[in-house]
XYZ file of C-alpha atoms in Angstrom:
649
model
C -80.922 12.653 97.770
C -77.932 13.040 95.538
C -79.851 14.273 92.369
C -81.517 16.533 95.201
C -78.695 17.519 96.400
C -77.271 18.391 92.645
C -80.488 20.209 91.750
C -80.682 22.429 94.642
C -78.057 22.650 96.765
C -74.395 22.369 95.209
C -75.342 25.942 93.119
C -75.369 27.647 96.409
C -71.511 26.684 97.321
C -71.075 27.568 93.681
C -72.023 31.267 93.835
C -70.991 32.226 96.907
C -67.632 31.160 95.669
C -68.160 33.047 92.967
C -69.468 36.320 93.811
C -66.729 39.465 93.395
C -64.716 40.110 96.519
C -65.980 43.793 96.801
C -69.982 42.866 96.793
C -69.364 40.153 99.371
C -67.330 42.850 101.458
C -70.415 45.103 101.096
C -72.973 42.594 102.400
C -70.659 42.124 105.226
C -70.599 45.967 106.102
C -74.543 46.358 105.871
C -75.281 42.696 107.557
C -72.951 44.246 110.196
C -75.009 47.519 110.038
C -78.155 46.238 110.450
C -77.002 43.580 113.468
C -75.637 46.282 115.546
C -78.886 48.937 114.891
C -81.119 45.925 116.256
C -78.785 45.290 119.219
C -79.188 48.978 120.054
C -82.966 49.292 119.574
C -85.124 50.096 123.030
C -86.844 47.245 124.777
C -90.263 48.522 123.719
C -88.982 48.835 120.447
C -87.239 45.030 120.361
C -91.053 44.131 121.867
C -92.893 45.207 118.616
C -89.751 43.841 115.990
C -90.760 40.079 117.624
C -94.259 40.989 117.623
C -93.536 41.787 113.405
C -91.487 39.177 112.956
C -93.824 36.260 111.955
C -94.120 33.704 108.911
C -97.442 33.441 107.540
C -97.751 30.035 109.719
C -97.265 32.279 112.915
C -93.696 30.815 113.869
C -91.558 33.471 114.770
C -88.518 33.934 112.498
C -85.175 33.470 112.952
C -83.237 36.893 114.490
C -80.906 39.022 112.035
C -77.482 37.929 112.543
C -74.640 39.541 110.974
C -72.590 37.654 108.431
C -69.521 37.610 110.067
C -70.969 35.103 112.246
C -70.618 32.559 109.386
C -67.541 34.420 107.793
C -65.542 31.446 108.437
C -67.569 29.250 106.247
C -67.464 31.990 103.578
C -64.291 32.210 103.472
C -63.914 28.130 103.553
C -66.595 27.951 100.303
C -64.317 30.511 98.314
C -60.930 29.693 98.888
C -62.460 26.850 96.400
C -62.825 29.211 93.536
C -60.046 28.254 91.703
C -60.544 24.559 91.872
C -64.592 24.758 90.766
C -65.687 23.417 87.646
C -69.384 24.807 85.574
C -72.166 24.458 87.066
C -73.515 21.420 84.945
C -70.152 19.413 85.252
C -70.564 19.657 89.331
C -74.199 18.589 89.372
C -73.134 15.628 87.289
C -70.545 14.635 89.644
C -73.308 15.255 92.453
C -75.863 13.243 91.066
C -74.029 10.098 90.220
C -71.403 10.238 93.451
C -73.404 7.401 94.879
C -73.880 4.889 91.990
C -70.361 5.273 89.716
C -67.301 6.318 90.975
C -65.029 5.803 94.228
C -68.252 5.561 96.554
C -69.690 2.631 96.094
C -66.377 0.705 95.846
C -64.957 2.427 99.000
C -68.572 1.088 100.728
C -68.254 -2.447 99.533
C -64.719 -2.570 100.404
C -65.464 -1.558 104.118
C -68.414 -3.515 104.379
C -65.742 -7.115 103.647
C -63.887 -5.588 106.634
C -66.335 -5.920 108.567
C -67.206 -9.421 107.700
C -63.982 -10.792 107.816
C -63.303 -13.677 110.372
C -60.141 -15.571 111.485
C -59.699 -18.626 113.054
C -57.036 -17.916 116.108
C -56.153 -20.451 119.321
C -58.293 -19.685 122.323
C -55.656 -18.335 124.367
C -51.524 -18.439 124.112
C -51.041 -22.316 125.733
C -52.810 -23.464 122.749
C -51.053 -22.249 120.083
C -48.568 -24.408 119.575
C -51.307 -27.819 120.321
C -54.507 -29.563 118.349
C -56.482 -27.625 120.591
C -59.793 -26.056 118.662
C -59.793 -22.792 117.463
C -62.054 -19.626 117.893
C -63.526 -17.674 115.129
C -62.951 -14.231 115.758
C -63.415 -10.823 113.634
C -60.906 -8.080 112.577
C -60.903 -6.076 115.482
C -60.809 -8.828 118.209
C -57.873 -10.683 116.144
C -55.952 -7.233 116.509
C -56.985 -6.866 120.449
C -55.786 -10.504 120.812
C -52.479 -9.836 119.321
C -51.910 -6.336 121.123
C -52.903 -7.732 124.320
C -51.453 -11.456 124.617
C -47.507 -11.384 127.146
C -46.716 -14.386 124.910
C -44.287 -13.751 121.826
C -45.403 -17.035 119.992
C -49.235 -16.121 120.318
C -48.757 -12.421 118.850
C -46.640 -14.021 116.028
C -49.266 -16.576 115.327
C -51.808 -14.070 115.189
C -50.082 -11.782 112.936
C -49.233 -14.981 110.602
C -53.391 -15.358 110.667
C -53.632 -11.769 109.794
C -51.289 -11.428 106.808
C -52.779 -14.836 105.348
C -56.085 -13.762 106.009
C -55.828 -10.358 104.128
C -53.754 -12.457 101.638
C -57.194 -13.766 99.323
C -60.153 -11.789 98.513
C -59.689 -8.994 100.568
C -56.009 -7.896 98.974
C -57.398 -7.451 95.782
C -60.566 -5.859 96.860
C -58.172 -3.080 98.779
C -56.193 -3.146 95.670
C -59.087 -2.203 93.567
C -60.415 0.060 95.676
C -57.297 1.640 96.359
C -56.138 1.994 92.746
C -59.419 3.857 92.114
C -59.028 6.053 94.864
C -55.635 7.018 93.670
C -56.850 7.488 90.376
C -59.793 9.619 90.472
C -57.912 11.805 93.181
C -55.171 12.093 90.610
C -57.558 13.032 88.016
C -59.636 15.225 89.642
C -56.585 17.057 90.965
C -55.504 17.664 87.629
C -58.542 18.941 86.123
C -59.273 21.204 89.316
C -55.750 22.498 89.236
C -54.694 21.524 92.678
C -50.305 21.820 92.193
C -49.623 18.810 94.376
C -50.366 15.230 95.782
C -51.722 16.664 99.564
C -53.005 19.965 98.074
C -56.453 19.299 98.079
C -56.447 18.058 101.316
C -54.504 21.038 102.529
C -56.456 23.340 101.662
C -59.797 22.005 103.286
C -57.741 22.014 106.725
C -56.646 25.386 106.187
C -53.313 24.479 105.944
C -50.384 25.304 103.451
C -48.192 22.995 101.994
C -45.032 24.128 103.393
C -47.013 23.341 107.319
C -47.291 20.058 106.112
C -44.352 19.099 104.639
C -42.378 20.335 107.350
C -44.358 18.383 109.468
C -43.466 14.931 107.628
C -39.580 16.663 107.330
C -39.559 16.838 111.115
C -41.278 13.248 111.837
C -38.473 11.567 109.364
C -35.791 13.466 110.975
C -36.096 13.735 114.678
C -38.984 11.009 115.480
C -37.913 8.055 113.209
C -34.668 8.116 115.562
C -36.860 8.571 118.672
C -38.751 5.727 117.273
C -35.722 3.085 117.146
C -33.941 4.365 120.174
C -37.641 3.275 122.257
C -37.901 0.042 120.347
C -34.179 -1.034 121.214
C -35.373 -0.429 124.923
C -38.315 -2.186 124.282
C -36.692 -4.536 122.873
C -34.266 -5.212 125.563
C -37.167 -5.084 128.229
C -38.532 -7.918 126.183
C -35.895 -10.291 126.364
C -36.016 -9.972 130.191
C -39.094 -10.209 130.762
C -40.767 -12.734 128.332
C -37.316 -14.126 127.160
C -37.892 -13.013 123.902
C -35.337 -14.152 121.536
C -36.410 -11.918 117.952
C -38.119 -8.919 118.012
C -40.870 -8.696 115.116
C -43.693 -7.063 114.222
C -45.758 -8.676 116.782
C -44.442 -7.545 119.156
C -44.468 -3.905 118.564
C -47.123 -3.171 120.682
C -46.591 -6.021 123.240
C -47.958 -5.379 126.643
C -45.428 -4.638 129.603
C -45.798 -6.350 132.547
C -43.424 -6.102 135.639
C -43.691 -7.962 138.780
C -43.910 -6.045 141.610
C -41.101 -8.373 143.199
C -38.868 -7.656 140.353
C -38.555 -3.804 141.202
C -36.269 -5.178 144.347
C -32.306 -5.636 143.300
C -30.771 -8.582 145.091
C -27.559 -8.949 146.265
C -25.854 -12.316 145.754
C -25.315 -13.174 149.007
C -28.855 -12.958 149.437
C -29.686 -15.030 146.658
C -27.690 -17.858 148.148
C -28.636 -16.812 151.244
C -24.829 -16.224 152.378
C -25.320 -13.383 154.876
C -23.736 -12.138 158.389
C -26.806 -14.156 160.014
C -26.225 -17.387 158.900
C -21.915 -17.547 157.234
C -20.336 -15.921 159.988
C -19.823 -12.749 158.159
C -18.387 -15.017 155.275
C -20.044 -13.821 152.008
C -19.906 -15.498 148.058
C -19.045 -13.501 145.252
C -20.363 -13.268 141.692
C -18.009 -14.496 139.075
C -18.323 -13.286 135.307
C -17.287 -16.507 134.034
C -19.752 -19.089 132.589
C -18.080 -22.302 133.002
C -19.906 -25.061 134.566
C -18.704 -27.175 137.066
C -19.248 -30.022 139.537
C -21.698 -28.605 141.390
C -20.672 -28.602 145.553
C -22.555 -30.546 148.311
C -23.014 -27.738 150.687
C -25.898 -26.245 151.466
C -25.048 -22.744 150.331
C -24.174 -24.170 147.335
C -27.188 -25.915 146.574
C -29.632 -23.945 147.948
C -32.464 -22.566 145.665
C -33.980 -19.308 146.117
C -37.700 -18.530 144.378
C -37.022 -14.656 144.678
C -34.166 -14.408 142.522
C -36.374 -16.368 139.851
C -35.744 -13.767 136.428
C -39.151 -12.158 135.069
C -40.886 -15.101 133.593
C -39.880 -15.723 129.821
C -42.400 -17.520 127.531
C -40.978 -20.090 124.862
C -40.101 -19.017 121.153
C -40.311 -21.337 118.399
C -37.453 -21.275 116.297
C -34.983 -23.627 114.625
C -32.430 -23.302 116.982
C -31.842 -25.704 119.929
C -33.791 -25.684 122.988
C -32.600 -22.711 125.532
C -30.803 -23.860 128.869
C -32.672 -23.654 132.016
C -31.932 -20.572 133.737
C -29.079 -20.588 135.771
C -26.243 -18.344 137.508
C -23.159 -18.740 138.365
C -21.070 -18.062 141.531
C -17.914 -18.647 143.634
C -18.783 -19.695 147.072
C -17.209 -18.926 150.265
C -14.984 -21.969 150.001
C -13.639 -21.059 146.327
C -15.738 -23.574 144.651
C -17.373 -22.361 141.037
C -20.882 -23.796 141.028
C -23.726 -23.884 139.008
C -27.063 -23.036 140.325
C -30.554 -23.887 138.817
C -33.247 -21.206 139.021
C -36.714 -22.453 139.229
C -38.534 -23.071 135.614
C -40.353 -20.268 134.095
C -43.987 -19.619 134.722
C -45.646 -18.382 131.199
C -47.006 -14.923 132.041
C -50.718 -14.698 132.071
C -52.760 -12.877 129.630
C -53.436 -9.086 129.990
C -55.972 -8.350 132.361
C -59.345 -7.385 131.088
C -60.859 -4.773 132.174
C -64.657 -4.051 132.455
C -66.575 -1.719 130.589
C -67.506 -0.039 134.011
C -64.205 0.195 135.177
C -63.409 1.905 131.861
C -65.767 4.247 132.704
C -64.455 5.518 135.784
C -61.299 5.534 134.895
C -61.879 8.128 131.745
C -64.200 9.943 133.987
C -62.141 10.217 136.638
C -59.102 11.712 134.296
C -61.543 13.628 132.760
C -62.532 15.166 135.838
C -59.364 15.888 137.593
C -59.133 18.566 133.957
C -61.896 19.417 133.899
C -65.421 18.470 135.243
C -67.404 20.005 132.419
C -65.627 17.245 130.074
C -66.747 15.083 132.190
C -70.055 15.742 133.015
C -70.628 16.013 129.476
C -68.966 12.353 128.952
C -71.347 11.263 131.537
C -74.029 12.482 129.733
C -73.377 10.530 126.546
C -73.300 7.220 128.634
C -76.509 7.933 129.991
C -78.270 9.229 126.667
C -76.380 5.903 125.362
C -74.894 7.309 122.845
C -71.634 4.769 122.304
C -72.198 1.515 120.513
C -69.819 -0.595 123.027
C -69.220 -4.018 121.970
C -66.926 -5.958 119.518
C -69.439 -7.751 117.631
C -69.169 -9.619 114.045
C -70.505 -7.489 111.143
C -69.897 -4.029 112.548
C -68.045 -1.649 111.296
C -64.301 -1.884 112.591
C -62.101 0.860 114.518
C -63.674 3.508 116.264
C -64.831 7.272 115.631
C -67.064 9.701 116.770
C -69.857 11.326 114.497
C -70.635 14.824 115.195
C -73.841 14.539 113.174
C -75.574 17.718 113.697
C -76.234 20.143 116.259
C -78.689 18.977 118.485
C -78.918 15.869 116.952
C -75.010 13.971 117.724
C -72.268 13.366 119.185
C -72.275 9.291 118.745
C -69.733 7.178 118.825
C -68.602 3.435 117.827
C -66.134 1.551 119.428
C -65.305 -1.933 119.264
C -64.650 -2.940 122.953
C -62.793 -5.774 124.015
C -61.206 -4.645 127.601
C -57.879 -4.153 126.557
C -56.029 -1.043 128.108
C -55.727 0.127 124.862
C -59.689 0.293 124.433
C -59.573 2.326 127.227
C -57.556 4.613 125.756
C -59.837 4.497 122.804
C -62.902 5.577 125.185
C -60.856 8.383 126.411
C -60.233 9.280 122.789
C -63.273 9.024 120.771
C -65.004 10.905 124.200
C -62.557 13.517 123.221
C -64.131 13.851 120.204
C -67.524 13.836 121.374
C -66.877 16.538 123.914
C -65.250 18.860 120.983
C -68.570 18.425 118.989
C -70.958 19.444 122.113
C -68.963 22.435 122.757
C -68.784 23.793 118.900
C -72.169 23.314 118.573
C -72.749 27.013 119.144
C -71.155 27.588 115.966
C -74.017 25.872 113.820
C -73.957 23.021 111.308
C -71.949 24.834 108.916
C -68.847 26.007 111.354
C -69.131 23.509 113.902
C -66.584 20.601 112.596
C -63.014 21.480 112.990
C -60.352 21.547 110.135
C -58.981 18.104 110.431
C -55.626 19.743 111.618
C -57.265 20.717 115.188
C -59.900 17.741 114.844
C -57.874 15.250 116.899
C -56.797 18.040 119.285
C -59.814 16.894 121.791
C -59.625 12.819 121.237
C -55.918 13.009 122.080
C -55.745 15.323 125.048
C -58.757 13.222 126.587
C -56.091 10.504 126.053
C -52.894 11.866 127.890
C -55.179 13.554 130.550
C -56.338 9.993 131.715
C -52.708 8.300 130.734
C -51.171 10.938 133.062
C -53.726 10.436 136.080
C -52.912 6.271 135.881
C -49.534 7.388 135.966
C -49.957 9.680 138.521
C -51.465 5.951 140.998
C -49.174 3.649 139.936
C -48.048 1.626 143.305
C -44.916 0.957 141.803
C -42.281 1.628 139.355
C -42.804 -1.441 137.378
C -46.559 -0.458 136.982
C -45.428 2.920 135.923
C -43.055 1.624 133.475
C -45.557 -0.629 132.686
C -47.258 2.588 131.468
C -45.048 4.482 129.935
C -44.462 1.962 127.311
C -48.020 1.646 126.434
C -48.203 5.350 126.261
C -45.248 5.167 123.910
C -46.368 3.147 122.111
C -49.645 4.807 121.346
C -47.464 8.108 120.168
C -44.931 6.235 118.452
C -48.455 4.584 116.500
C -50.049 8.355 116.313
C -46.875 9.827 114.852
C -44.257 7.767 113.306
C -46.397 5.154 111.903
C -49.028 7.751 110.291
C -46.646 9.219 108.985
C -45.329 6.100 107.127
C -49.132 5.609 106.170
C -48.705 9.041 104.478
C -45.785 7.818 102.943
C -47.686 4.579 101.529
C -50.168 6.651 100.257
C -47.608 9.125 98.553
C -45.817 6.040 96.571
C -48.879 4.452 95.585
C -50.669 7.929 94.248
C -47.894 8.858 92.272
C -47.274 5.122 90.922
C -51.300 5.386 90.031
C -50.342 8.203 87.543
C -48.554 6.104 85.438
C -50.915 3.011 85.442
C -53.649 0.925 86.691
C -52.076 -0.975 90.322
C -51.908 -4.484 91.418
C -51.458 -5.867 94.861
C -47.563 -6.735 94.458
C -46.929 -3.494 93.989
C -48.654 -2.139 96.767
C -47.376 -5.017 98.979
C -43.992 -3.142 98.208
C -44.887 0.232 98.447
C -46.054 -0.873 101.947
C -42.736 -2.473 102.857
C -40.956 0.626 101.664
C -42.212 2.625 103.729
C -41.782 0.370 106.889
C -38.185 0.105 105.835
C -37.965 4.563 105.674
C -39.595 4.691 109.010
C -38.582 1.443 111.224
C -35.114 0.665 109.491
C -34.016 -2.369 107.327
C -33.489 -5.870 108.368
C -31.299 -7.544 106.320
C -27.269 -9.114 106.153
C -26.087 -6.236 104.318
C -27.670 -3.194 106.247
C -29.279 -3.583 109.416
C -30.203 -0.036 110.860
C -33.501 -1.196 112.397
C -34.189 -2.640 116.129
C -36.517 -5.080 114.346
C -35.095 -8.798 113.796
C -37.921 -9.739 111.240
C -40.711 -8.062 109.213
C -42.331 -11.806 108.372
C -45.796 -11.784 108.019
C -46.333 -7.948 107.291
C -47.007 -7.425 103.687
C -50.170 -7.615 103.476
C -51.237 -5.192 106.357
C -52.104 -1.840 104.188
C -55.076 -3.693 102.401
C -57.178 -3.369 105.944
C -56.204 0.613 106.788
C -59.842 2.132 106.123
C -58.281 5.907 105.683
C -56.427 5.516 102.407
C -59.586 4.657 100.966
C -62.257 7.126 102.681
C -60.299 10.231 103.245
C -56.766 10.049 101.241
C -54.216 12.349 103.001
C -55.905 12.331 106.427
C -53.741 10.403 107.996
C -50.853 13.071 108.796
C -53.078 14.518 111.120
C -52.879 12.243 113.752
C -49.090 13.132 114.229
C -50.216 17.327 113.381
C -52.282 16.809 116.613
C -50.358 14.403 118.664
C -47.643 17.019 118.490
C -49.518 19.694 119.012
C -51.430 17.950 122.080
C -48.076 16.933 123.421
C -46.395 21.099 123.382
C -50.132 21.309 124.801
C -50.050 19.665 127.744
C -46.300 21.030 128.650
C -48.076 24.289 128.157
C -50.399 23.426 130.733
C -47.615 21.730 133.160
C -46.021 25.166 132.845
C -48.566 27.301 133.112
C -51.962 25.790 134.539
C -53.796 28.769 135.344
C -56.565 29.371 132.906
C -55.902 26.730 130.433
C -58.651 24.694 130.633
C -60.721 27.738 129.916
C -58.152 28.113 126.797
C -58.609 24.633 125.754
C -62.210 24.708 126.178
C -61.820 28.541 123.851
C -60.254 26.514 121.442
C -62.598 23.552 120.837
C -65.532 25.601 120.971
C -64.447 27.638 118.198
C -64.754 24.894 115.664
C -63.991 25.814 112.055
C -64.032 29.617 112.837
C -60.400 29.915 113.775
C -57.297 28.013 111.737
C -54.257 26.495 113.551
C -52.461 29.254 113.934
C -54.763 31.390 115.522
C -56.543 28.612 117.591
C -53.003 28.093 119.111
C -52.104 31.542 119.759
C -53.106 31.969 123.293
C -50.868 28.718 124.319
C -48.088 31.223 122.604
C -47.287 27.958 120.023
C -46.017 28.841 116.493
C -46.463 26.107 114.316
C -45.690 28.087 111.572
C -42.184 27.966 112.859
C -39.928 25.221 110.712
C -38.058 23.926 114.349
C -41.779 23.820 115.560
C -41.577 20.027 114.869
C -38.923 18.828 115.576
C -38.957 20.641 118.923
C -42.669 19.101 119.584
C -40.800 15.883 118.529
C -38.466 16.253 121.443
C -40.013 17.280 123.914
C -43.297 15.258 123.792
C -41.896 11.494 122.460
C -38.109 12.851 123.508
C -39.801 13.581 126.921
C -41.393 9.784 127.794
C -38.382 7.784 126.012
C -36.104 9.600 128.902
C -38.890 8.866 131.103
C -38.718 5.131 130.178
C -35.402 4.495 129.875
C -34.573 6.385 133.494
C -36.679 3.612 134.999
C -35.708 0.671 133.090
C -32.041 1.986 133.987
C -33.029 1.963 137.616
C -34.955 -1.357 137.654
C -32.002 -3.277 136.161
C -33.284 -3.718 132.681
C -30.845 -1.771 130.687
């Protein structure tokens, strides 16, 4: 295929990018000639053209269309001109793209992924025991940890992560990654691209100066965003699963609020010291935490379960065992007294939730948007076009291949029943839906630049996030929510960003030498340090405690190696989805029609002008920052309001 492919089909890219501006003007003007004089013709007259217009096989051939149906594409193929190399030096790279090269190495590398097994304890009580363990691949290792309300699990599973990655598979990524960097840095150069991202740029029909303002704004208004929600996450933590250090592991830990906890008691209820039964005599909280002989009465004594704190989960550490929980108060009689609170209950793991529950609930958010999204969601579960499971030897992640009109959408996932694979559905669905409805625009014009490519996948996302919110019973569940959805932008934005970052150090380190995995190792912990802060004794600007057992974690990121530079588009359309959906808060009528304008357009229309009608300017250098504020800005306030009001802050 590739020597085919070099023989008779990279030419054709090659002179159309080529040919003088004036003749391609010309063809346009008599394509668009001819187009309109058939559109005009009589029906009798349209009746003999099909009649005429036959192959010698008798198939009917395809109808004149103009070329500014495909103008797009033109215009995609030549903004390459200055980049193209002769003729025979491009059908050489053709030809031997799958045999020498980054290809095959990039393949290989993936491929380890995806047989890559860890041995983890079956659930959080055994941990810490002799109990057996379960083998378990990439993806569910990374469910188990994102999923588990236990601090010690997720730390154990991150330890098995790092050490896993720590062998063959670092310097495989390393390898891999170094040759990446390289032949991106060489090609560059000989192509004349003028900077690191420019040749990625210019495929999503997007300057430099969009970009970089984009990373500009992420580093200057979300990387504060970013700590200020990890402090509160932080500090919801340490009531709720008595955390004592927040690490890694527990950056995207699960919130989970008793219903009973969203009730603030008094503590004359706690003791039980009311009008009813202490003649009107009531106990009052003290602030001091000396212990004392504790009094015979009853009030004194008595236990209640409902003032039992949201159930903490032990920490292994060095220090000494914590006390049980207790509180203190001055009863009615002026006595100080110490009073037990029952022992903690460890929290149970996250509830699973079934692939047909998943389902409904995307369909359902879907839906309430629009019902063509979701019939056409429906569709793909029925045509079965989603690989579902998390099985050993597949591929890991998720994505959504357009394929080909008439042919895709299809779309892998890697399914565990986490929330957060629901999400996933809702996501890669997104996708799918975008492909189905730029179909129209052919093969050539149907996939979007990669700058409006997530636009779909992530507004299928906080469509469904904001119909869960919209049910939650309670304003623990909905906190509950918010912090996962947080947590997902924070992880779209902020930490893609630092991904770019990554990237950026080790490409330009690459130029002066061949790379080995200590020096990506701190590349990678460079960039954590930009984005999340440092830990340390002599600066400490970050809300993290520890960043053990992270060093290893580029070598498994699957982007840097297939697409370098992609990455910043997660946060380009989480941004843009976010000053999206306020659009449509604000102004609901007609949007989904807009949307739906938008995706299927395809590659026909850039940023700028897809986002036109929602009256965005991205162009704008505040764009950002503003996005920044009001979409992560926006659900922080959300968050911390209700952790204010529930007593957690």
């Amino acid at each position: 295929i590739a020597r085919e492919h070099g023989d008779y089909l990279s030419w054709f890219e090659l002179d159309l990018a080529a040919l003088d501006e004036a003749y391609i003007k010309k063809q346009m003007d008599q394509s668009f000639l001819l187009s309109t004089m058939g559109s005009s013709s009589s029906d009798k007259e349209e009746e003999e053209e099909e009649k005429e217009e036959k192959d010698e096989h008798g198939h009917t051939k395809p109808k004149q269309q103009s070329l500014d149906k495909f103008k797009s594409y033109i215009d995609s193929v030549r903004r390459s001109k200055p980049h193209n190399l002769d003729k025979d030096v491009e059908r050489a790279l053709s030809v031997r793209k799958p045999y020498v090269g980054t290809l095959p190495l990039v393949g290989f590398f993936i491929k380890e992924i995806s047989l890559l097994t860890f041995q983890v304890p079956f659930s959080a009580s055994s941990a810490s025991t002799n109990c057996t363990n379960e083998v378990v691949n990439l993806e569910v290792l990374l469910s188990r940890m994102s999923s588990s309300y236990d601090a010690t699990y997720r730390a154990t599973c991150l330890r098995i992560l790092n050490d896993g990655l720590s062998g063959h598979i670092v310097r495989i990524s390393a390898l891999s990654l170094s040759t990446i960097a390289g032949s991106w840095h060489v090609e560059s150069k000989e192509r004349g691209y003028t900077s690191l991202r420019h040749r990625r740029n210019l495929e999503n029909h997007c300057s430099d100066d969009v970009v970089l303002s984009l990373l500009d704004g992420v580093r200057r208004a979300g990387v504060p965003l970013c700590k200020r929600y990890y402090t509160l996450k932080k500090k919801i933590l340490k009531v709720t699963q008595n955390l004592k250090k927040f690490t890694w592991s527990d950056r995207n830990a699960p919130i989970d609020i008793p219903a009973d906890e969203e009730k603030t008691m008094t503590t004359d209820e706690i003791l039980g010291l009311t009008d009813d039964n202490n003649n009107g005599n009531s106990a009052t909280t003290t602030t001091t935490t000396t212990t004392t002989e504790a009094t015979t009465t009853t009030e004194a004594t008595r236990t209640i379960e409902a003032a039992t704190p949201p159930p903490p989960t032990k920490i292994e550490d060095d220090t000494d065992e914590p006390s049980p929980p207790s509180i203190t108060i001055m009863t009615a009689t002026n006595h100080e007294t110490n009073i037990l609170l029952p022992p903690p209950v460890p929290p149970p793991e996250e509830e699973k939730v079934s692939w047909e529950e998943a389902v409904n609930i995307v369909d359902r958010g879907y839906r309430k948007f629009s019902p063509l999204m979701a019939d056409m969601f429906q569709n793909m579960i029925k045509e079965k076009r989603i690989d579902v499971p998390a099985i050993d030897g597949k591929r890991g992640g998720a994505y959504c291949s357009g394929v080909a009109p008439g042919i895709g959408p299809f779309q892998l996932l890697n399914f565990d029943g986490t929330k957060r694979d629901v999400a996933t559905l809702a996501h890669e669905s997104g996708h799918g839906c975008h492909n189905i409805l730029a179909y129209q625009q052919g093969h050539l014009q149907y996939h979007p630049p990669l700058t409006l490519a997530e636009t779909a996948s992530i507004f299928g996302e906080m469509i469904v996030f904001r119909d869960l919110l919209s049910l939650a019973s309670s304003k623990g569940e909905k906190l509950s929510l918010l912090m996962g959805k947080i947590d997902d932008v924070v992880n779209s934005v902020v930490r893609q960003c630092s991904f770019d970052r990554f990237e950026e150090l080790v490409h330009m380190a690459r130029q002066r030498g061949e790379l080995i995995p200590s020096e990506l190792d701190e590349f990678w912990m460079q960039a954590i340090r930009e984005y999340y802060g440092t830990v340390g004794p002599n600066k400490n600007d970050s809300p993290f405690d520890s960043y053990d057992n992270v060093s290893h974690l580029w070598a498994y990121v699957p982007h840097f190696h297939s697409v370098p530079f992609y990455v910043y588009s997660y946060a380009f359309a989480d941004l843009v989805v976010g000053t999206l959906y306020s659009s449509f808060t604000k102004r609901p009528e007609g949007f989904e029609e807009r949307l739906l304008d938008l995706l299927r357009a395809g590659s026909t229309k850039d940023f700028v002008e897809a986002l036109r009608p929602f009256d965005l300017e991205p162009t704008n250098p505040s764009f950002w920052a503003d996005a920044l504020e009001a979409h992560l800005g926006g659900l922080v306030r959300e968050a911390e309001a209700l952790a204010t009001e529930l007593g957690y802050v």
